[in-house]
GROMACS .gro file of C-alpha atoms in nm:
model
  430
    1MET     CA    1  16.958   4.482  14.649
    2PRO     CA    2  16.838   4.226  14.402
    3ALA     CA    3  16.627   4.367  14.130
    4SER     CA    4  16.262   4.266  14.165
    5ASP     CA    5  16.101   4.063  13.889
    6PRO     CA    6  15.892   4.274  13.653
    7VAL     CA    7  15.518   4.243  13.698
    8ILE     CA    8  15.355   4.148  13.370
    9ASP     CA    9  14.980   4.150  13.327
   10THR     CA   10  14.918   3.848  13.105
   11ALA     CA   11  14.543   3.909  13.078
   12PRO     CA   12  14.483   4.282  13.047
   13ALA     CA   13  14.124   4.394  13.046
   14ILE     CA   14  14.049   4.501  12.693
   15ALA     CA   15  13.681   4.569  12.747
   16ASP     CA   16  13.486   4.769  12.997
   17GLN     CA   17  13.144   4.646  12.887
   18ILE     CA   18  12.992   4.322  12.750
   19LYS     CA   19  12.668   4.310  12.550
   20THR     CA   20  12.482   3.988  12.470
   21THR     CA   21  12.308   3.962  12.135
   22THR     CA   22  12.244   3.730  11.840
   23CYS     CA   23  12.487   3.664  11.557
   24TYR     CA   24  12.347   3.746  11.213
   25MET     CA   25  12.640   3.623  11.005
   26CYS     CA   26  12.435   3.317  10.900
   27ALA     CA   27  12.099   3.156  10.972
   28CYS     CA   28  12.209   2.968  11.286
   29ARG     CA   29  12.137   3.270  11.505
   30CYS     CA   30  12.392   3.174  11.768
   31GLY     CA   31  12.415   3.372  12.089
   32VAL     CA   32  12.724   3.593  12.114
   33ARG     CA   33  12.890   3.831  12.356
   34VAL     CA   34  13.023   4.160  12.219
   35HIS     CA   35  13.312   4.307  12.419
   36LEU     CA   36  13.338   4.687  12.403
   37LYS     CA   37  13.597   4.939  12.516
   38ASP     CA   38  13.501   5.306  12.520
   39GLY     CA   39  13.193   5.217  12.315
   40GLN     CA   40  13.396   5.044  12.040
   41ILE     CA   41  13.384   4.672  11.961
   42ARG     CA   42  13.702   4.491  12.061
   43TYR     CA   43  13.609   4.128  11.995
   44ILE     CA   44  13.319   3.882  11.979
   45ASP     CA   45  13.289   3.540  12.140
   46GLY     CA   46  13.012   3.285  12.197
   47ASN     CA   47  12.757   3.319  12.474
   48PRO     CA   48  12.788   3.014  12.704
   49ASP     CA   49  12.433   3.069  12.830
   50HIS     CA   50  12.269   3.055  12.488
   51PRO     CA   51  12.069   2.736  12.413
   52VAL     CA   52  12.160   2.720  12.042
   53ASN     CA   53  12.540   2.721  12.052
   54GLY     CA   54  12.628   2.694  12.421
   55GLY     CA   55  12.925   2.928  12.388
   56GLY     CA   56  13.061   2.798  12.060
   57ILE     CA   57  13.139   3.037  11.777
   58CYS     CA   58  13.272   2.987  11.424
   59GLY     CA   59  13.516   3.196  11.225
   60LYS     CA   60  13.237   3.376  11.047
   61GLY     CA   61  13.072   3.470  11.373
   62SER     CA   62  13.390   3.602  11.533
   63ALA     CA   63  13.459   3.797  11.213
   64GLY     CA   64  13.131   3.981  11.262
   65ILE     CA   65  13.337   4.268  11.399
   66MET     CA   66  13.430   4.348  11.038
   67LYS     CA   67  13.072   4.451  10.968
   68GLN     CA   68  13.163   4.767  11.158
   69ASP     CA   69  13.541   4.796  11.121
   70SER     CA   70  13.598   4.675  10.764
   71PRO     CA   71  13.775   4.934  10.548
   72ALA     CA   72  13.542   4.833  10.264
   73ARG     CA   73  13.232   4.933  10.458
   74LEU     CA   74  13.027   5.205  10.291
   75ARG     CA   75  13.013   5.517  10.507
   76LYS     CA   76  12.787   5.728  10.287
   77PRO     CA   77  12.562   5.683   9.982
   78LEU     CA   78  12.752   5.666   9.651
   79LEU     CA   79  12.637   5.840   9.334
   80ARG     CA   80  12.757   5.701   9.002
   81THR     CA   81  12.949   5.965   8.806
   82GLY     CA   82  13.062   5.765   8.504
   83GLU     CA   83  12.914   5.509   8.269
   84ARG     CA   84  12.753   5.203   8.423
   85GLY     CA   85  13.015   4.938   8.488
   86ARG     CA   86  13.316   5.168   8.512
   87GLY     CA   87  13.302   5.185   8.890
   88GLU     CA   88  13.315   5.562   8.913
   89PHE     CA   89  13.129   5.701   9.216
   90ARG     CA   90  13.140   5.990   9.459
   91GLU     CA   91  13.010   6.015   9.811
   92ILE     CA   92  12.697   6.220   9.873
   93GLU     CA   93  12.507   6.310  10.187
   94TRP     CA   94  12.197   6.123  10.300
   95ASP     CA   95  11.969   6.423  10.248
   96GLU     CA   96  12.071   6.443   9.883
   97ALA     CA   97  12.028   6.068   9.832
   98LEU     CA   98  11.684   6.059   9.993
   99GLY     CA   99  11.575   6.364   9.793
  100MET     CA  100  11.675   6.200   9.463
  101LEU     CA  101  11.496   5.879   9.563
  102ALA     CA  102  11.178   6.061   9.663
  103GLU     CA  103  11.173   6.252   9.334
  104ARG     CA  104  11.208   5.937   9.125
  105LEU     CA  105  10.951   5.742   9.326
  106ASP     CA  106  10.702   6.028   9.303
  107GLY     CA  107  10.732   6.024   8.924
  108ILE     CA  108  10.668   5.649   8.913
  109ARG     CA  109  10.371   5.672   9.147
  110GLN     CA  110  10.211   5.951   8.943
  111THR     CA  111  10.232   5.748   8.620
  112ASP     CA  112  10.206   5.379   8.714
  113PRO     CA  113  10.298   5.255   9.065
  114ARG     CA  114  10.325   4.900   8.931
  115LYS     CA  115  10.647   4.995   8.753
  116LEU     CA  116  10.822   4.982   9.089
  117ALA     CA  117  10.967   4.645   9.185
  118LEU     CA  118  11.085   4.623   9.545
  119PHE     CA  119  11.305   4.340   9.665
  120THR     CA  120  11.449   4.301  10.012
  121GLY     CA  121  11.681   4.050  10.174
  122ARG     CA  122  11.661   3.856  10.496
  123ASP     CA  123  11.589   4.035  10.824
  124GLN     CA  124  11.483   4.364  10.671
  125SER     CA  125  11.147   4.416  10.844
  126GLN     CA  126  10.951   4.245  10.569
  127ALA     CA  127  10.616   4.317  10.734
  128LEU     CA  128  10.691   4.689  10.723
  129THR     CA  129  10.845   4.695  10.373
  130GLY     CA  130  10.562   4.481  10.237
  131TRP     CA  131  10.305   4.718  10.387
  132TRP     CA  132  10.494   5.013  10.234
  133ALA     CA  133  10.485   4.851   9.888
  134GLN     CA  134  10.111   4.796   9.924
  135GLN     CA  135  10.054   5.159  10.021
  136PHE     CA  136  10.270   5.275   9.731
  137GLY     CA  137  10.050   5.077   9.493
  138THR     CA  138  10.281   4.809   9.356
  139PRO     CA  139  10.218   4.435   9.378
  140ASN     CA  140  10.575   4.370   9.268
  141TYR     CA  141  10.725   4.310   9.609
  142ALA     CA  142  10.931   4.011   9.714
  143ALA     CA  143  11.159   3.926  10.002
  144HIS     CA  144  11.395   3.656  10.116
  145GLY     CA  145  11.124   3.409  10.211
  146GLY     CA  146  10.960   3.410   9.870
  147PHE     CA  147  11.289   3.334   9.700
  148CYS     CA  148  11.424   3.083   9.946
  149SER     CA  149  11.191   2.910  10.184
  150VAL     CA  150  10.825   3.008  10.184
  151ASN     CA  151  10.720   2.683  10.014
  152MET     CA  152  10.903   2.470  10.270
  153ALA     CA  153  10.780   2.680  10.561
  154ALA     CA  154  10.419   2.661  10.443
  155GLY     CA  155  10.453   2.290  10.378
  156GLY     CA  156  10.580   2.238  10.730
  157LEU     CA  157  10.296   2.442  10.878
  158TYR     CA  158  10.033   2.238  10.693
  159SER     CA  159  10.192   1.896  10.748
  160ILE     CA  160  10.380   1.889  11.079
  161GLY     CA  161  10.242   2.202  11.242
  162GLY     CA  162  10.559   2.407  11.235
  163SER     CA  163  10.813   2.565  11.005
  164PHE     CA  164  11.088   2.323  10.906
  165TRP     CA  165  11.351   2.582  10.821
  166GLU     CA  166  11.729   2.570  10.852
  167PHE     CA  167  11.772   2.327  11.139
  168GLY     CA  168  11.419   2.197  11.153
  169GLU     CA  169  11.366   2.189  11.530
  170ILE     CA  170  11.500   1.836  11.565
  171ASP     CA  171  11.422   1.675  11.899
  172TRP     CA  172  11.783   1.598  11.989
  173GLU     CA  173  11.690   1.468  12.334
  174HIS     CA  174  11.446   1.197  12.224
  175THR     CA  175  11.512   1.117  11.856
  176ARG     CA  176  11.614   0.754  11.807
  177TYR     CA  177  11.652   0.749  11.428
  178LEU     CA  178  11.763   1.056  11.233
  179VAL     CA  179  11.773   1.074  10.853
  180MET     CA  180  11.961   1.370  10.709
  181PHE     CA  181  11.833   1.401  10.351
  182GLY     CA  182  11.860   1.695  10.112
  183VAL     CA  183  12.028   1.913  10.373
  184ALA     CA  184  12.297   2.176  10.329
  185GLU     CA  185  12.452   2.082  10.662
  186ASP     CA  186  12.693   2.374  10.691
  187HIS     CA  187  12.400   2.612  10.663
  188ASP     CA  188  12.354   2.528  11.030
  189SER     CA  189  12.695   2.397  11.127
  190ASN     CA  190  12.740   2.475  11.497
  191PRO     CA  191  12.397   2.371  11.633
  192LEU     CA  192  12.397   2.065  11.406
  193LYS     CA  193  12.738   1.945  11.526
  194ILE     CA  194  12.636   1.989  11.888
  195GLY     CA  195  12.307   1.808  11.830
  196LEU     CA  196  12.468   1.517  11.644
  197ALA     CA  197  12.718   1.473  11.924
  198LYS     CA  198  12.431   1.446  12.175
  199LEU     CA  199  12.240   1.208  11.952
  200LYS     CA  200  12.532   0.971  11.894
  201ALA     CA  201  12.624   0.978  12.263
  202ARG     CA  202  12.278   0.836  12.336
  203GLY     CA  203  12.327   0.557  12.083
  204ALA     CA  204  12.065   0.682  11.837
  205LYS     CA  205  12.110   0.585  11.472
  206PHE     CA  206  12.210   0.852  11.223
  207VAL     CA  207  12.162   0.799  10.848
  208SER     CA  208  12.292   1.047  10.590
  209VAL     CA  209  12.166   1.056  10.229
  210ASN     CA  210  12.405   1.263  10.020
  211PRO     CA  211  12.592   1.210   9.691
  212VAL     CA  212  12.900   1.353   9.866
  213GLN     CA  213  13.049   1.200  10.177
  214THR     CA  214  13.069   1.519  10.377
  215GLY     CA  215  13.208   1.533  10.727
  216TYR     CA  216  12.857   1.474  10.855
  217SER     CA  217  12.812   1.169  10.632
  218ALA     CA  218  13.149   1.038  10.749
  219ILE     CA  219  13.029   1.014  11.109
  220ALA     CA  220  12.689   0.870  11.014
  221ASP     CA  221  12.604   0.512  11.109
  222GLU     CA  222  12.496   0.463  10.749
  223TRP     CA  223  12.575   0.675  10.444
  224LEU     CA  224  12.364   0.636  10.129
  225GLY     CA  225  12.568   0.792   9.849
  226ILE     CA  226  12.295   0.818   9.588
  227ARG     CA  227  12.370   0.956   9.245
  228PRO     CA  228  12.304   1.329   9.201
  229GLY     CA  229  11.950   1.391   9.079
  230THR     CA  230  11.802   1.065   9.207
  231ASP     CA  231  11.667   1.201   9.536
  232GLY     CA  232  11.310   1.181   9.411
  233LEU     CA  233  11.352   0.823   9.296
  234LEU     CA  234  11.460   0.717   9.643
  235ILE     CA  235  11.162   0.899   9.793
  236LEU     CA  236  10.930   0.728   9.546
  237ALA     CA  237  11.073   0.391   9.644
  238LEU     CA  238  10.992   0.473  10.006
  239VAL     CA  239  10.640   0.584   9.908
  240HIS     CA  240  10.599   0.262   9.711
  241GLU     CA  241  10.704   0.057  10.013
  242LEU     CA  242  10.461   0.241  10.240
  243LEU     CA  243  10.179   0.164   9.999
  244ARG     CA  244  10.288  -0.195   9.941
  245SER     CA  245  10.311  -0.269  10.313
  246GLU     CA  246   9.984  -0.085  10.384
  247GLN     CA  247  10.150   0.154  10.628
  248VAL     CA  248   9.958   0.462  10.506
  249ASP     CA  249   9.681   0.580  10.740
  250PHE     CA  250   9.410   0.624  10.478
  251ASP     CA  251   9.138   0.660  10.741
  252TYR     CA  252   9.318   0.965  10.881
  253LEU     CA  253   9.359   1.112  10.533
  254ALA     CA  254   8.989   1.070  10.462
  255ARG     CA  255   8.867   1.203  10.797
  256TYR     CA  256   9.101   1.490  10.879
  257THR     CA  257   9.264   1.615  10.558
  258ASN     CA  258   9.153   1.745  10.219
  259ALA     CA  259   9.305   1.447  10.036
  260ALA     CA  260   8.959   1.347   9.911
  261TRP     CA  261   8.866   1.691   9.776
  262LEU     CA  262   8.832   1.678   9.400
  263VAL     CA  263   9.070   1.873   9.179
  264ILE     CA  264   8.966   1.970   8.827
  265ASP     CA  265   9.161   1.777   8.563
  266ASP     CA  266   9.108   1.980   8.247
  267PRO     CA  267   9.447   2.069   8.091
  268GLY     CA  268   9.442   2.405   7.918
  269SER     CA  269   9.145   2.546   8.108
  270ALA     CA  270   9.174   2.841   8.345
  271ASP     CA  271   9.071   2.637   8.649
  272ASP     CA  272   9.274   2.323   8.578
  273GLY     CA  273   9.431   2.212   8.905
  274LEU     CA  274   9.185   2.405   9.123
  275PHE     CA  275   8.932   2.252   9.358
  276ALA     CA  276   8.598   2.156   9.208
  277ARG     CA  277   8.319   2.339   9.393
  278ASP     CA  278   7.942   2.334   9.415
  279GLY     CA  279   7.711   2.631   9.360
  280ASP     CA  280   7.776   2.758   9.712
  281GLY     CA  281   8.152   2.753   9.665
  282ASN     CA  282   8.211   2.446   9.881
  283PRO     CA  283   8.475   2.195   9.765
  284LEU     CA  284   8.345   1.864   9.636
  285LEU     CA  285   8.436   1.506   9.719
  286TYR     CA  286   8.302   1.167   9.615
  287ASP     CA  287   8.090   0.999   9.884
  288GLY     CA  288   8.130   0.622   9.863
  289ALA     CA  289   7.816   0.555  10.064
  290ARG     CA  290   7.587   0.751   9.832
  291GLY     CA  291   7.790   0.705   9.517
  292ALA     CA  292   7.765   1.075   9.437
  293LEU     CA  293   7.952   1.404   9.452
  294VAL     CA  294   7.877   1.594   9.773
  295SER     CA  295   8.004   1.899   9.955
  296ALA     CA  296   8.319   1.836  10.157
  297MET     CA  297   8.156   2.039  10.434
  298GLU     CA  298   7.882   1.780  10.491
  299ALA     CA  299   7.891   1.544  10.788
  300ASP     CA  300   7.850   1.165  10.781
  301THR     CA  301   8.022   1.111  10.447
  302GLN     CA  302   8.256   0.835  10.334
  303PRO     CA  303   8.522   1.022  10.133
  304VAL     CA  304   8.685   0.822   9.854
  305LEU     CA  305   9.056   0.890   9.803
  306ALA     CA  306   9.095   0.747   9.453
  307GLY     CA  307   8.933   0.736   9.115
  308ARG     CA  308   8.847   0.979   8.838
  309ARG     CA  309   8.504   1.143   8.870
  310THR     CA  310   8.284   1.330   8.624
  311LEU     CA  311   8.165   1.676   8.725
  312ALA     CA  312   7.826   1.825   8.639
  313ASP     CA  313   7.977   2.007   8.341
  314GLY     CA  314   8.122   1.683   8.203
  315ARG     CA  315   8.483   1.749   8.296
  316GLY     CA  316   8.696   1.511   8.497
  317ALA     CA  317   8.830   1.550   8.849
  318VAL     CA  318   9.054   1.347   9.078
  319PRO     CA  319   9.102   1.354   9.456
  320ARG     CA  320   9.335   1.623   9.584
  321GLY     CA  321   9.579   1.367   9.731
  322ALA     CA  322   9.626   1.202   9.394
  323GLU     CA  323   9.656   1.534   9.210
  324ALA     CA  324   9.909   1.674   9.456
  325LEU     CA  325  10.134   1.369   9.440
  326LEU     CA  326  10.104   1.364   9.063
  327ASP     CA  327  10.218   1.726   9.053
  328TRP     CA  328  10.506   1.648   9.287
  329LEU     CA  329  10.616   1.370   9.052
  330ILE     CA  330  10.591   1.532   8.709
  331GLY     CA  331  10.400   1.859   8.730
  332SER     CA  332  10.294   1.875   8.367
  333SER     CA  333   9.974   1.759   8.204
  334GLU     CA  334  10.144   1.562   7.926
  335TRP     CA  335  10.168   1.250   8.143
  336ARG     CA  336   9.796   1.260   8.215
  337GLN     CA  337   9.734   1.256   7.840
  338LEU     CA  338   9.942   0.944   7.786
  339PRO     CA  339   9.904   0.706   7.615
  340SER     CA  340   9.853   0.920   7.309
  341LYS     CA  341   9.661   0.831   6.996
  342LYS     CA  342   9.989   0.733   6.834
  343ALA     CA  343  10.051   0.475   7.106
  344PRO     CA  344   9.729   0.275   7.155
  345VAL     CA  345   9.797   0.142   7.504
  346SER     CA  346   9.539   0.097   7.781
  347THR     CA  347   9.462   0.437   7.930
  348ALA     CA  348   9.478   0.295   8.282
  349SER     CA  349   9.252   0.574   8.404
  350ALA     CA  350   8.991   0.328   8.525
  351SER     CA  351   9.111  -0.027   8.463
  352CYS     CA  352   9.470  -0.004   8.584
  353ARG     CA  353   9.421  -0.023   8.959
  354MET     CA  354   9.594  -0.183   9.253
  355SER     CA  355   9.392  -0.315   9.544
  356PRO     CA  356   9.520  -0.236   9.896
  357SER     CA  357   9.443  -0.594   9.995
  358THR     CA  358   9.605  -0.781   9.707
  359TRP     CA  359   9.838  -0.522   9.550
  360GLN     CA  360   9.795  -0.686   9.211
  361VAL     CA  361   9.844  -0.482   8.897
  362GLU     CA  362   9.729  -0.554   8.546
  363GLU     CA  363  10.003  -0.641   8.299
  364SER     CA  364   9.883  -0.363   8.068
  365CYS     CA  365   9.977  -0.110   8.333
  366THR     CA  366  10.345  -0.182   8.281
  367ARG     CA  367  10.333  -0.105   7.909
  368ARG     CA  368  10.399   0.258   7.824
  369PRO     CA  369  10.542   0.444   7.525
  370ARG     CA  370  10.916   0.401   7.502
  371MET     CA  371  10.997   0.758   7.610
  372VAL     CA  372  10.792   1.013   7.797
  373PRO     CA  373  10.800   1.359   7.632
  374ILE     CA  374  11.046   1.595   7.796
  375THR     CA  375  10.870   1.909   7.918
  376ARG     CA  376  10.934   2.180   8.169
  377PRO     CA  377  10.736   2.067   8.475
  378ARG     CA  378  10.439   2.277   8.589
  379ILE     CA  379  10.437   2.330   8.963
  380THR     CA  380  10.095   2.436   9.087
  381MET     CA  381  10.063   2.680   9.374
  382SER     CA  382   9.889   2.420   9.586
  383SER     CA  383  10.176   2.176   9.570
  384ALA     CA  384  10.432   2.453   9.610
  385THR     CA  385  10.275   2.576   9.930
  386THR     CA  386  10.161   2.256  10.096
  387SER     CA  387  10.429   2.003  10.006
  388PRO     CA  388  10.714   1.964  10.253
  389VAL     CA  389  10.896   1.739  10.003
  390MET     CA  390  10.861   1.973   9.707
  391GLU     CA  391  11.227   2.060   9.708
  392ALA     CA  392  11.321   1.695   9.691
  393PHE     CA  393  11.110   1.635   9.382
  394SER     CA  394  11.152   1.952   9.179
  395PRO     CA  395  11.526   1.914   9.101
  396ILE     CA  396  11.482   1.565   8.954
  397VAL     CA  397  11.157   1.595   8.762
  398SER     CA  398  11.318   1.619   8.420
  399ASP     CA  399  11.551   1.329   8.493
  400TRP     CA  400  11.261   1.115   8.607
  401LEU     CA  401  11.075   1.187   8.284
  402ARG     CA  402  11.370   1.054   8.088
  403ILE     CA  403  11.337   0.708   8.239
  404SER     CA  404  11.236   0.451   7.983
  405PRO     CA  405  10.915   0.290   8.106
  406SER     CA  406  11.018  -0.035   7.940
  407THR     CA  407  11.296  -0.075   8.197
  408VAL     CA  408  11.140   0.099   8.493
  409PRO     CA  409  10.766   0.027   8.465
  410SER     CA  410  10.514   0.276   8.589
  411ILE     CA  411  10.203   0.163   8.770
  412TRP     CA  412   9.875   0.334   8.836
  413MET     CA  413   9.829   0.292   9.208
  414SER     CA  414   9.519   0.315   9.426
  415PRO     CA  415   9.407   0.460   9.658
  416VAL     CA  416   9.631   0.759   9.602
  417ALA     CA  417   9.599   0.709   9.227
  418VAL     CA  418   9.949   0.800   9.115
  419ARG     CA  419  10.200   0.631   8.889
  420LEU     CA  420  10.509   0.519   9.078
  421PRO     CA  421  10.821   0.347   8.942
  422CYS     CA  422  10.883  -0.008   9.055
  423THR     CA  423  11.169  -0.070   9.295
  424THR     CA  424  11.309  -0.369   9.103
  425ARG     CA  425  11.595  -0.156   8.973
  426SER     CA  426  11.638   0.058   9.282
  427ALA     CA  427  11.997  -0.061   9.324
  428GLU     CA  428  12.091   0.140   9.016
  429MET     CA  429  12.032   0.460   9.211
  430MET     CA  430  12.334   0.389   9.428
   0.00000   0.00000   0.00000
C-alpha cells in the first residue's frame, strides 16, 4: 500500500486566550491583542478594531512581550552592598525594602517633610502620588507632565479648547491644509503615517517645516528646510504678515479674551509681569471711551489693546496681549529698557507706532543699538502656561537676540505693541 502523505499542521494554535489592551511602549497608545497560552504571553499583534492604529503595530510594540520575559527584568528589590557606582547589589524581599523605606521616610517627616523630593514618570497615577506628597507635607513633587508637556497642554486648553499633545487630534477627515512644524514625527509614528496617507489620498496639501528632510518631509507637497534655531523667526514673519494684512481679529481679542488686561511693567519689582488690579482685586484695562483705567469686569467698555499706561502708583503697565508676545519673543526686561542712556535713540514707547490702516512706521523705529545684550531669557508663568507656541520660541530666543538690528530692523507695532523683525531678509532663514 502506498504510504500516506504526512499531515502537517502549518498553523498550530499557540494561544488559548486573547486579551485586548493598549500598548504602553510609547505615547501612541495603539490598540493591541495579547495572545496567551496557559496564562503566559506568547506574542503581541495589533488590534484591527482599534481606531488609532487599525491593526498596525511597530517593532517596539511587538517587543512589549520583553517587559515580562526579559532576562534583565528586576524580580525583587535590590540593596546596594558596595560603594556607590560599583554595581554591587543583592536581592531582598519586599517586606524588608518597604520597612527600610518607611523608616527613612518617617525620619524625614519628623524633622522636615520638605526635604523629600518625589518624582514620578508617565502613567504612574499622578493624581494619587501627588495627593500622597501633599499629605506627607512636601511641595517638592513633580511628574512627567511638568517636565514634558504641561505648558503645551495648558496652552492648548486656553487657546483651542483642548490639549494639543503628541498627535494633536488632527481632523484627518476634513483637513485641507496641514502644516507639520516643530514636531518629533516618530513620537507618534503609526497613527501619523495612517493619517497622512488618508490626507494625501483626499488631495489635501501637506507642508513640512523641518531642518532635516525626514521621511515625512520627503512625502510632503512642500518642504521648508529652515536653518536650525530659526523656527521663531519664521513664526514672527507669519505674525508680521497677519498684522500687515490686517487678518487679526482684534474685535474678538478685545471682547472675549484678556488681551487688554494690563500687566505691570516694573522690572525688578516683586509683581513685575503680574496683572494690575484695583482695590477689589479686579484686573484693570484701559477704556478708550472714557480714557481711563477701569475694572475688566465692568460692562460696556471699549478695551484698548495697545499703549503704555500709568497706574495710580506711577508705575507703567501694558496690555496683556502685548506683554505675553513680548515675553514669547525675548522674555527678559533688558529689551524693554533699550535704548539705554549710552545709546540716545528714540524710546519708541509712545512715538514709534504703526497704524492698522496705514501700517507706516517712523524711521527712528528702525534705529537700534548695534547689538542687543545677550541674556538668559525670563519666561513668566503666564506665558509658559497659556502660550501654545512657547516651545517654538524658547529654543531660539538667544539666537534672535544676537541679530544685529542694523540689518534686521525691529519695529514697535500696534495694536499688539511688540517689536517684530522685518521680513525683508526672510530668505536668509532658508
